[in-house]
PDB file of C-alpha atoms in Angstrom:
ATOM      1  CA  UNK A   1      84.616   7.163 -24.369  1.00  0.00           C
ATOM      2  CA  UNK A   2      82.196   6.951 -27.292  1.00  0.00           C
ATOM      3  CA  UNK A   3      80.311   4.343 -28.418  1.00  0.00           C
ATOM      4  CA  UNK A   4      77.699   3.974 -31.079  1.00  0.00           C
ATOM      5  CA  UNK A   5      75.455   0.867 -31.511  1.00  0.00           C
ATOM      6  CA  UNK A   6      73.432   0.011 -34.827  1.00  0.00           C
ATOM      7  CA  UNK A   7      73.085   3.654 -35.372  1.00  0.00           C
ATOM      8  CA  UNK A   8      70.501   4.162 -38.286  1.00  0.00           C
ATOM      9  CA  UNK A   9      69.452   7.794 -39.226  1.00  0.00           C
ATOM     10  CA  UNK A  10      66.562   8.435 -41.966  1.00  0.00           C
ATOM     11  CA  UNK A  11      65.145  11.630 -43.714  1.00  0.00           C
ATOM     12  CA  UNK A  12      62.605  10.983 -45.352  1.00  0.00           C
ATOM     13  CA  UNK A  13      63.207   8.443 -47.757  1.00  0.00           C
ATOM     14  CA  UNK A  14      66.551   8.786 -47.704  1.00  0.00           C
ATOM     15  CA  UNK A  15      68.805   6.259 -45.004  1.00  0.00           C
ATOM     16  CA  UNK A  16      71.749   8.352 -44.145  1.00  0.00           C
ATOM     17  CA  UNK A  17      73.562   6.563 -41.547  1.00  0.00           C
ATOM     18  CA  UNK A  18      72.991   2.570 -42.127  1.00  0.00           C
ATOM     19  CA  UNK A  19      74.274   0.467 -38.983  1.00  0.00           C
ATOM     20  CA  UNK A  20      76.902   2.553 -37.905  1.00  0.00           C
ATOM     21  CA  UNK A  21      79.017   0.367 -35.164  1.00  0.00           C
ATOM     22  CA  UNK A  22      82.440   2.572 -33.810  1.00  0.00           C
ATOM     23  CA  UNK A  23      83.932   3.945 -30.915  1.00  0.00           C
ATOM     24  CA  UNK A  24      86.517   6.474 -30.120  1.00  0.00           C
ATOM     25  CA  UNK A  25      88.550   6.151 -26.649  1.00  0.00           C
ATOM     26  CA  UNK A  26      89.896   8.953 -23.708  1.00  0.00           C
ATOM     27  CA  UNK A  27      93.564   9.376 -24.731  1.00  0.00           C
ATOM     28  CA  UNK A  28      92.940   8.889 -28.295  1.00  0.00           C
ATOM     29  CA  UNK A  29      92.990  10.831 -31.155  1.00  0.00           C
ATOM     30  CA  UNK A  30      90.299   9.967 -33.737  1.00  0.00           C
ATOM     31  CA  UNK A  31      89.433  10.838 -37.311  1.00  0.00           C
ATOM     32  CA  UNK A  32      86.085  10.497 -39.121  1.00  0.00           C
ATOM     33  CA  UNK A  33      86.872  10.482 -43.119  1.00  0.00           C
ATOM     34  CA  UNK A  34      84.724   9.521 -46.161  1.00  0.00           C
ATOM     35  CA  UNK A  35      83.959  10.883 -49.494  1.00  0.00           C
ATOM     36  CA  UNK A  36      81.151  13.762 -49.696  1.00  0.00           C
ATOM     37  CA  UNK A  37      77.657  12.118 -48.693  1.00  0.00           C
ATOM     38  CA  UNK A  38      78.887   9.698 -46.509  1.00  0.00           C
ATOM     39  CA  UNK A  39      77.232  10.810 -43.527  1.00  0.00           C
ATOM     40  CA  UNK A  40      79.829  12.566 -41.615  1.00  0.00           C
ATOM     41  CA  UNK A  41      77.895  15.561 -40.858  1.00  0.00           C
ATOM     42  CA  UNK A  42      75.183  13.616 -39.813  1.00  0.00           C
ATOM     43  CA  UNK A  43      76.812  11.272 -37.329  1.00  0.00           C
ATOM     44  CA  UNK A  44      78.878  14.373 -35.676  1.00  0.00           C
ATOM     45  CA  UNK A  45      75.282  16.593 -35.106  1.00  0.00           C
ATOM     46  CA  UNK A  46      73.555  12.868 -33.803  1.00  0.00           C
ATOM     47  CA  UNK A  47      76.906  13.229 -31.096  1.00  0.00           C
ATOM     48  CA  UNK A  48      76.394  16.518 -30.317  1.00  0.00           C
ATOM     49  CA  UNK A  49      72.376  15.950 -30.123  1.00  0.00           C
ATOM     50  CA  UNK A  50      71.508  17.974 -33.012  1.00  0.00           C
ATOM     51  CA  UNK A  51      69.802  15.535 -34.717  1.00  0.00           C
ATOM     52  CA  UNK A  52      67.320  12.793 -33.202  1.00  0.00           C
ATOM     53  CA  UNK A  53      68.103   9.086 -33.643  1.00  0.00           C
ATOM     54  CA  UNK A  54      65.804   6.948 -35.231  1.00  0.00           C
ATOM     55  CA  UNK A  55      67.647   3.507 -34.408  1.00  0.00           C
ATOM     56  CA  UNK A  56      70.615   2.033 -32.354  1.00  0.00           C
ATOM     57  CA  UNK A  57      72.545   3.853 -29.349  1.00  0.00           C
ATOM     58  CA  UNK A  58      75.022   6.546 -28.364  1.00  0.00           C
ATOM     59  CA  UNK A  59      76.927   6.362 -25.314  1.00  0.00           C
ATOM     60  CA  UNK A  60      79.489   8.836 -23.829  1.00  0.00           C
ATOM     61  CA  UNK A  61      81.243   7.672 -20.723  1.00  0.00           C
ATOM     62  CA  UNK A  62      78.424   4.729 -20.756  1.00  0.00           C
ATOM     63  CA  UNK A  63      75.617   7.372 -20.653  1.00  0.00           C
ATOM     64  CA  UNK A  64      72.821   6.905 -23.313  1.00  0.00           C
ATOM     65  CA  UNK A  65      72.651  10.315 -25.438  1.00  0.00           C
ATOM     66  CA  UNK A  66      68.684  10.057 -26.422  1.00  0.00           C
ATOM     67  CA  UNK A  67      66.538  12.238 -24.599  1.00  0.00           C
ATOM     68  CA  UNK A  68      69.364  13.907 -22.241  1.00  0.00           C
ATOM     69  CA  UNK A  69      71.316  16.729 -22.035  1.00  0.00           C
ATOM     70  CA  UNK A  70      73.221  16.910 -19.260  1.00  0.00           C
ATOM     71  CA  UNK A  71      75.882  15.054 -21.639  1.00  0.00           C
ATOM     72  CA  UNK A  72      76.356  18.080 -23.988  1.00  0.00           C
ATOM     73  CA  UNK A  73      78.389  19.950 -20.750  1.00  0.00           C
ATOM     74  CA  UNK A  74      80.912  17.374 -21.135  1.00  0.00           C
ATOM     75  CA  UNK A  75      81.486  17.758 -24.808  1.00  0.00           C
ATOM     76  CA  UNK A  76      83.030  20.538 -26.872  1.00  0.00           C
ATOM     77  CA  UNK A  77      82.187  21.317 -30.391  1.00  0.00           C
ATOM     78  CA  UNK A  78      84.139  23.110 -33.174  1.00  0.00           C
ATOM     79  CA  UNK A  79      81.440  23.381 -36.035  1.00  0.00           C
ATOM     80  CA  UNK A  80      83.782  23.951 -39.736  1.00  0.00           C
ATOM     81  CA  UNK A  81      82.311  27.690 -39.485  1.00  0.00           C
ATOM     82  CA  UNK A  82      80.995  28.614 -36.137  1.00  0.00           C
ATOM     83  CA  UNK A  83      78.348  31.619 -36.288  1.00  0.00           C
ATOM     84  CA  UNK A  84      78.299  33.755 -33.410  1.00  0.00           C
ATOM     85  CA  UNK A  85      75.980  37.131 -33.071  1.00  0.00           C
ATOM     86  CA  UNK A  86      77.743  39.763 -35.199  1.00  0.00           C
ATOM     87  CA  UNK A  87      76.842  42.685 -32.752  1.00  0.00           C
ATOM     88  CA  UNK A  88      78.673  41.089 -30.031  1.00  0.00           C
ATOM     89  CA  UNK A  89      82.032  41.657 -29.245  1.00  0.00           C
ATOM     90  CA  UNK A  90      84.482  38.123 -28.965  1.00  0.00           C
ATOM     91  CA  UNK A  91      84.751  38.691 -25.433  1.00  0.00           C
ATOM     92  CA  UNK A  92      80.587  39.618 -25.196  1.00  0.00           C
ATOM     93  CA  UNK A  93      80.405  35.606 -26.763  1.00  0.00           C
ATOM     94  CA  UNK A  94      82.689  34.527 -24.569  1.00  0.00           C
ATOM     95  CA  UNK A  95      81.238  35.872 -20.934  1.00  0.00           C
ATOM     96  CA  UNK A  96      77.552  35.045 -22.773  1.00  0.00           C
ATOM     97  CA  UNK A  97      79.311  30.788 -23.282  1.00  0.00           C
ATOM     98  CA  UNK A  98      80.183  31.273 -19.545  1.00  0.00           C
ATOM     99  CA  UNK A  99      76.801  32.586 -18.642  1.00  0.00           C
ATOM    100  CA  UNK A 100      75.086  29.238 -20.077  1.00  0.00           C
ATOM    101  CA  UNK A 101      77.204  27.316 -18.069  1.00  0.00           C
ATOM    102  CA  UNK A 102      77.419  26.289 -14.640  1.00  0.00           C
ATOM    103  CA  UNK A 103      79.539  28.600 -12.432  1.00  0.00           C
ATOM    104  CA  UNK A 104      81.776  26.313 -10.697  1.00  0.00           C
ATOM    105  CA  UNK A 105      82.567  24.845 -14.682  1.00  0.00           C
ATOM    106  CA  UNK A 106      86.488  24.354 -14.629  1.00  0.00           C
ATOM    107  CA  UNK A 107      87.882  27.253 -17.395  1.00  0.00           C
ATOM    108  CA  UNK A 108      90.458  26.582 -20.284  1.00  0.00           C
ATOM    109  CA  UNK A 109      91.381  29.517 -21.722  1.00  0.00           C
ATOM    110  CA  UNK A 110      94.485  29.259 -22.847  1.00  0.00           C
ATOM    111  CA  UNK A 111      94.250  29.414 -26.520  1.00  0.00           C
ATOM    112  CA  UNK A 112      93.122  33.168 -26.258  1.00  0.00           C
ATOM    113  CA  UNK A 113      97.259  33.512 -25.499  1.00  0.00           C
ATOM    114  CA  UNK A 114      98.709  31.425 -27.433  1.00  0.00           C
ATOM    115  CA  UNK A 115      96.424  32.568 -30.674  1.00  0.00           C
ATOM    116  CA  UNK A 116      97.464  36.438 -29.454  1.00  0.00           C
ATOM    117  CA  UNK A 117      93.890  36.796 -29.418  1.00  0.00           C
ATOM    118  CA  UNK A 118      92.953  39.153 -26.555  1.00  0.00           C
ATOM    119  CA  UNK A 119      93.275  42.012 -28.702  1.00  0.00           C
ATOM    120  CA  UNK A 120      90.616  41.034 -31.237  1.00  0.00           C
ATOM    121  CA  UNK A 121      88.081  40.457 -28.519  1.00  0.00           C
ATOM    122  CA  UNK A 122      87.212  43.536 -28.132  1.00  0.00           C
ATOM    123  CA  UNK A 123      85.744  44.128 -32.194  1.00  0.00           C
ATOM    124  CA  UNK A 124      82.561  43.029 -33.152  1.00  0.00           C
ATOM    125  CA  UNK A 125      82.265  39.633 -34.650  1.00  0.00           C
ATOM    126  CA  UNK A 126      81.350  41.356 -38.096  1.00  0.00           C
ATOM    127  CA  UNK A 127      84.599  42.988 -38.417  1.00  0.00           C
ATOM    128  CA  UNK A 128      86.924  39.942 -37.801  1.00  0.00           C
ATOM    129  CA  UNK A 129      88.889  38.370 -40.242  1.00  0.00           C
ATOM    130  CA  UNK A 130      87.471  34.560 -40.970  1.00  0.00           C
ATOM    131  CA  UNK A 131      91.023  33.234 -39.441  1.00  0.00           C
ATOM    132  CA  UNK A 132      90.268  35.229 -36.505  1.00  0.00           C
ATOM    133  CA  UNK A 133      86.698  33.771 -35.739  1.00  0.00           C
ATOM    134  CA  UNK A 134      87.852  30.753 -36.440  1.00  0.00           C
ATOM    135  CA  UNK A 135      90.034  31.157 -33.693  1.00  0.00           C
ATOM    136  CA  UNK A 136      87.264  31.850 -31.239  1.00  0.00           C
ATOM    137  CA  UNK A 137      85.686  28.787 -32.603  1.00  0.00           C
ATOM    138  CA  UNK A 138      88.359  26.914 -30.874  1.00  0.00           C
ATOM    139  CA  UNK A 139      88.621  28.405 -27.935  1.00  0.00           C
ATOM    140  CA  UNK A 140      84.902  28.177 -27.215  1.00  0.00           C
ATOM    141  CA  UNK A 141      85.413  24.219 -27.936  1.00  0.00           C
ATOM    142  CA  UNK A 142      88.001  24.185 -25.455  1.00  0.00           C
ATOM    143  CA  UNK A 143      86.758  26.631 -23.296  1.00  0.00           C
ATOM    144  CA  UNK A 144      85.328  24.328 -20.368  1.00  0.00           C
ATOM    145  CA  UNK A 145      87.779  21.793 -20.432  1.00  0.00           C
ATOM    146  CA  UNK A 146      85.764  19.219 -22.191  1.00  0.00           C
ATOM    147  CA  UNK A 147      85.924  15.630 -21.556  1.00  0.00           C
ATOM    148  CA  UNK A 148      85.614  15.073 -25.128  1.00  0.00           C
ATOM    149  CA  UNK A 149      86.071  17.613 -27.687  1.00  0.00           C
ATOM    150  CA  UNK A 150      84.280  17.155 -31.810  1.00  0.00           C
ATOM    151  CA  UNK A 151      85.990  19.373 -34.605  1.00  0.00           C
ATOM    152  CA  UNK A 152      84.884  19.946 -37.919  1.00  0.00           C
ATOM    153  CA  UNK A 153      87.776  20.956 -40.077  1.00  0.00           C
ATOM    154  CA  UNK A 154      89.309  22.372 -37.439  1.00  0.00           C
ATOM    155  CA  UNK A 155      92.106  23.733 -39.103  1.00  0.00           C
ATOM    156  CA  UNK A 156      89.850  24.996 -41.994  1.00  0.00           C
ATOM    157  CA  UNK A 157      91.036  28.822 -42.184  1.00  0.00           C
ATOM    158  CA  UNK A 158      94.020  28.970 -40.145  1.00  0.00           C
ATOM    159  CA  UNK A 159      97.182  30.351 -41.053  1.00  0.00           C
ATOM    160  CA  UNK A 160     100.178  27.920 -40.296  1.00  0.00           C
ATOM    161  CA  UNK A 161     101.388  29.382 -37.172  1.00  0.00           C
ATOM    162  CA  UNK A 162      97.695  29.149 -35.711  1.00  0.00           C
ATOM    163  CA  UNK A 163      96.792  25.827 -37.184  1.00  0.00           C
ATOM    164  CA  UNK A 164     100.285  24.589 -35.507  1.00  0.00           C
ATOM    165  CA  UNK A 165      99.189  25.581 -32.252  1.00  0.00           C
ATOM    166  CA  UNK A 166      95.475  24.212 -32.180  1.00  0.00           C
ATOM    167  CA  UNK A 167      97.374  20.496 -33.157  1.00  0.00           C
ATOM    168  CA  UNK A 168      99.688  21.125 -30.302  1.00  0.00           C
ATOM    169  CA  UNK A 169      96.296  21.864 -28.397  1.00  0.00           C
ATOM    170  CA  UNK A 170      94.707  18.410 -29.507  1.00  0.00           C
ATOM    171  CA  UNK A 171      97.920  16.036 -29.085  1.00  0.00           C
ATOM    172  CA  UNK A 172      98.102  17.529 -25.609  1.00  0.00           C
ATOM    173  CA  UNK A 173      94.407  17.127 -24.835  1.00  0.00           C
ATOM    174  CA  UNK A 174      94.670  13.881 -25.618  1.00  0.00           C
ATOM    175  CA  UNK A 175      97.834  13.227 -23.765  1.00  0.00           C
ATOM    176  CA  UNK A 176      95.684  14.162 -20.826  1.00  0.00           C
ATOM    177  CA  UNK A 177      92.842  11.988 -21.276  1.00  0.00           C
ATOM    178  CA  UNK A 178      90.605  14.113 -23.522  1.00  0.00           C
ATOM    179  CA  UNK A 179      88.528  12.291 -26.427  1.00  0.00           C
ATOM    180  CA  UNK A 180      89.456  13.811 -29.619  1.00  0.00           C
ATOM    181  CA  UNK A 181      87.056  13.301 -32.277  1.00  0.00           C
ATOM    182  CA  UNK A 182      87.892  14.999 -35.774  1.00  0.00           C
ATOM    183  CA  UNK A 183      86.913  14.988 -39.489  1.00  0.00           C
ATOM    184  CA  UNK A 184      88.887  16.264 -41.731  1.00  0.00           C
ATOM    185  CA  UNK A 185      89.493  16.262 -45.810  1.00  0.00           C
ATOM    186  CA  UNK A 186      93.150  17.017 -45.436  1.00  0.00           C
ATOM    187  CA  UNK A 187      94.646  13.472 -45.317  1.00  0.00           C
ATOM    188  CA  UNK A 188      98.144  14.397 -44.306  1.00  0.00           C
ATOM    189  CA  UNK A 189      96.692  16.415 -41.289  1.00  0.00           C
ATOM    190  CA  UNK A 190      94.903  13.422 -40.328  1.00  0.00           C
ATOM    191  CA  UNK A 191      98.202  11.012 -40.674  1.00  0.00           C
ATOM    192  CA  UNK A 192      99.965  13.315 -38.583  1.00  0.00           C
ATOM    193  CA  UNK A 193      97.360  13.861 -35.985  1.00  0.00           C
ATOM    194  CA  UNK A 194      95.067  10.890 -35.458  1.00  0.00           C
ATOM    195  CA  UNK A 195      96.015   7.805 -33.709  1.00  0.00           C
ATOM    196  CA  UNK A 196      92.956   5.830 -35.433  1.00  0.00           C
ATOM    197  CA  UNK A 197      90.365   6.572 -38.260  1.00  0.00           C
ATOM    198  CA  UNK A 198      87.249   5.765 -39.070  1.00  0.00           C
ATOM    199  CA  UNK A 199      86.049   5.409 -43.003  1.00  0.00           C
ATOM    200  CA  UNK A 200      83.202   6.098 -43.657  1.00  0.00           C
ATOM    201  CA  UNK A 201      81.228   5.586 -46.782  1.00  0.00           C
ATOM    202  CA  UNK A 202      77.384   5.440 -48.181  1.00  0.00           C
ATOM    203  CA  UNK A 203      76.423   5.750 -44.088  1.00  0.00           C
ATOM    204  CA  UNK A 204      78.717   2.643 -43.327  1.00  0.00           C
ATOM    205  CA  UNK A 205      81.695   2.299 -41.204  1.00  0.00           C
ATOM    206  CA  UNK A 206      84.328   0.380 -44.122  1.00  0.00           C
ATOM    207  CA  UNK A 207      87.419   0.557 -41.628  1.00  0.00           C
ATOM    208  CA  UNK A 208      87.938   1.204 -37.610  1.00  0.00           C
ATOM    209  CA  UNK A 209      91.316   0.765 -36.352  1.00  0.00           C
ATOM    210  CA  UNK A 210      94.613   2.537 -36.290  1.00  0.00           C
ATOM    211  CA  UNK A 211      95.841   4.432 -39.161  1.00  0.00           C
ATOM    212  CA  UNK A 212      99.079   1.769 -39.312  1.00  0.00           C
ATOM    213  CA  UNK A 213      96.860  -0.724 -39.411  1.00  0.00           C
ATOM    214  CA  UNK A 214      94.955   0.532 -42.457  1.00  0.00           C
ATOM    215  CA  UNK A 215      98.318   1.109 -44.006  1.00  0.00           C
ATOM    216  CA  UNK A 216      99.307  -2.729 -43.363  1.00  0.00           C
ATOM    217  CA  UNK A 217      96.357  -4.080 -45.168  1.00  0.00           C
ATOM    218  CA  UNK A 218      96.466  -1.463 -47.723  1.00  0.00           C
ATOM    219  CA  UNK A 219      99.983  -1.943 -48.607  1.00  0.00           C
ATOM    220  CA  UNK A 220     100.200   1.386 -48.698  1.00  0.00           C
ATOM    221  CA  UNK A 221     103.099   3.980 -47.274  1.00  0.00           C
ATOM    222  CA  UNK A 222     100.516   6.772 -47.109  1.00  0.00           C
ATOM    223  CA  UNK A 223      97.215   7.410 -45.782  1.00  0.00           C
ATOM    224  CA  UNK A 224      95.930   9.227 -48.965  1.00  0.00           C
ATOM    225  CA  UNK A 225      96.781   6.416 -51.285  1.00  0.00           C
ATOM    226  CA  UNK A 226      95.133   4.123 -48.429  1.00  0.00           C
ATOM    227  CA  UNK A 227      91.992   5.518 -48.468  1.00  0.00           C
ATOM    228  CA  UNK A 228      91.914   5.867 -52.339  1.00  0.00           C
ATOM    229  CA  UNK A 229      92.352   1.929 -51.832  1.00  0.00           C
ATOM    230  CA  UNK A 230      88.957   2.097 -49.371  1.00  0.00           C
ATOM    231  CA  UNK A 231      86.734   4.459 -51.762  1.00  0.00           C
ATOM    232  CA  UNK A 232      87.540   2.526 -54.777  1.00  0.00           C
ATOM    233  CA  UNK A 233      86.852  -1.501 -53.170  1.00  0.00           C
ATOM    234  CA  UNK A 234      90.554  -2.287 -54.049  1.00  0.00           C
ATOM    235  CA  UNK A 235      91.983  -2.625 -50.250  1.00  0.00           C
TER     236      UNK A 235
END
C-alpha cells in the first residue's frame, strides 16, 4: 500500500508538487497521468527516494519513506530508459542487481523466457537494440519479486509481442497482491490496464478513483476524451 500525505516538493523557487494527497492499494493497478510539468517525474523519484521531501509523508506498507532505506528492497523500479554500464554484459547487470541484494531475496526471473531473452545476455549493453534493453529494464523491476513495482512508460520501446507480455506480467502481479504503480502517455494502454488513475496537474491531484468512475462524471465513453475533460476544467 502507498500512501502520500500533504506531499509538497520545492526547487528553488519553483513548488513542484503542491499538497499531493493519494494512495495506490496491493491488488490494484494504478496510473499516474497529467499533462507535461505536472509533477509526475517528481512524485515517482520522491517514491523511489530519489528526491528528498520537503513537506507531508510517504508511507509504504505504513512505513514512513524519509530517512530509510530498507523500503527501497521492497519496491521495483522501471525508469522510461534504464542506463546500465555499457561494458557489461545483460547477464554481468543482472548477477551485479543480485550482488546488491540480500542472498536469501526470493528471485523472479521469468520474463528473461518469456521475452526470449537469454540469448542477448550475453552482448554488451552497447550493442543491444533499445527494445532489447528495455527488456532488461523490466526484468530487473521484477527481478526480486517486489511488493510493489513503479514503471515509467513501461511499454515505451517495445514491439507488440513484448509489450503484450510485460501487461500480462502486471495484470498478473497484481492478481497476486503486487502494487502496480504506472505512468503512462498512452491513454488507451492505461484504460486497458489500470484499475484506477490518478490526474495529475500543476503538482495537484484533480481526480483519484477508478477509471469508470472518471468516465461517469465525465460523461465520457473513453478515457482520452475524459481526461481532455480534466486538463481543460470542463469535467
Amino acid at each position: 500500500m502507498l500512501l502520500i500525505q500533504g506531499l509538497r516538493k520545492r526547487f528553488g523557487r519553483l513548488e513542484v508538487l503542491r499538497g499531493v494527497d493519494l494512495t495506490a492499494a496491493p491488488g490494484r493497478i494504478t496510473a499516474l497521468v497529467g499533462p507535461n510539468a505536472a509533477g509526475k517525474s517528481t512524485l515517482i523519484k520522491t517514491i523511489i527516494g530519489l528526491v528528498r521531501i520537503d513537506e507531508g509523508t510517504v508511507l509504504i506498507d505504513g512505513q514512513s519513506i524519509d530517512g530509510e532505506r530498507a523500503y527501497r528492497e521492497r519496491i521495483g523500479y522501471m525508469p522510461q530508459a534504464a542506463r546500465f554500464p555499457e561494458q557489461l554484459t545483460g547477464r554481468e547487470v543482472l548477477a551485479l542487481v543480485r550482488r546488491l541484494r540480500h542472498a536469501d531475496a526470493r528471485i523472479d526471473d521469468a520474463l528473461i523466457g518469456q521475452f526470449d531473452l537469454d540469448p542477448m545476455l550475453d552482448r554488451p549493453i552497447r550493442t543491444l537494440s533499445g527494445g532489447t534493453r528495455q527488456k532488461l529494464n523490466a526484468v530487473v523491476a521484477f527481478l526480486f519479486a517486489p511488493d510493489m513495482v513503479v514503471l515509467d512508460e513501461p511499454t515505451g520501446g517495445l514491439d507488440p509481442v513484448a509489450s503484450g507480455i510485460l501487461k500480462d506480467k502486471l495484470i498478473r502481479s497484481a492478481a497476486a497482491g503486487t502494487t502496480v504503480f504506472l505512468t503512462s502517455h498512452i491513454l488507451t494502454e492505461v484504460e486497458e490496464l489500470a484499475h484506477d488513475i490518478i490526474f495529475l496537474m500543476e503538482g495537484r491531484v484533480a481526480f483519484q478513483g477508478p477509471i469508470d468512475q472518471l468516465l461517469r462524471e465525465a460523461g465520457e465513453p473513453r478515457l482520452e476524451r475524459a481526461v481532455a475533460r480534466l486538463m481543460t476544467g470542463s469535467r
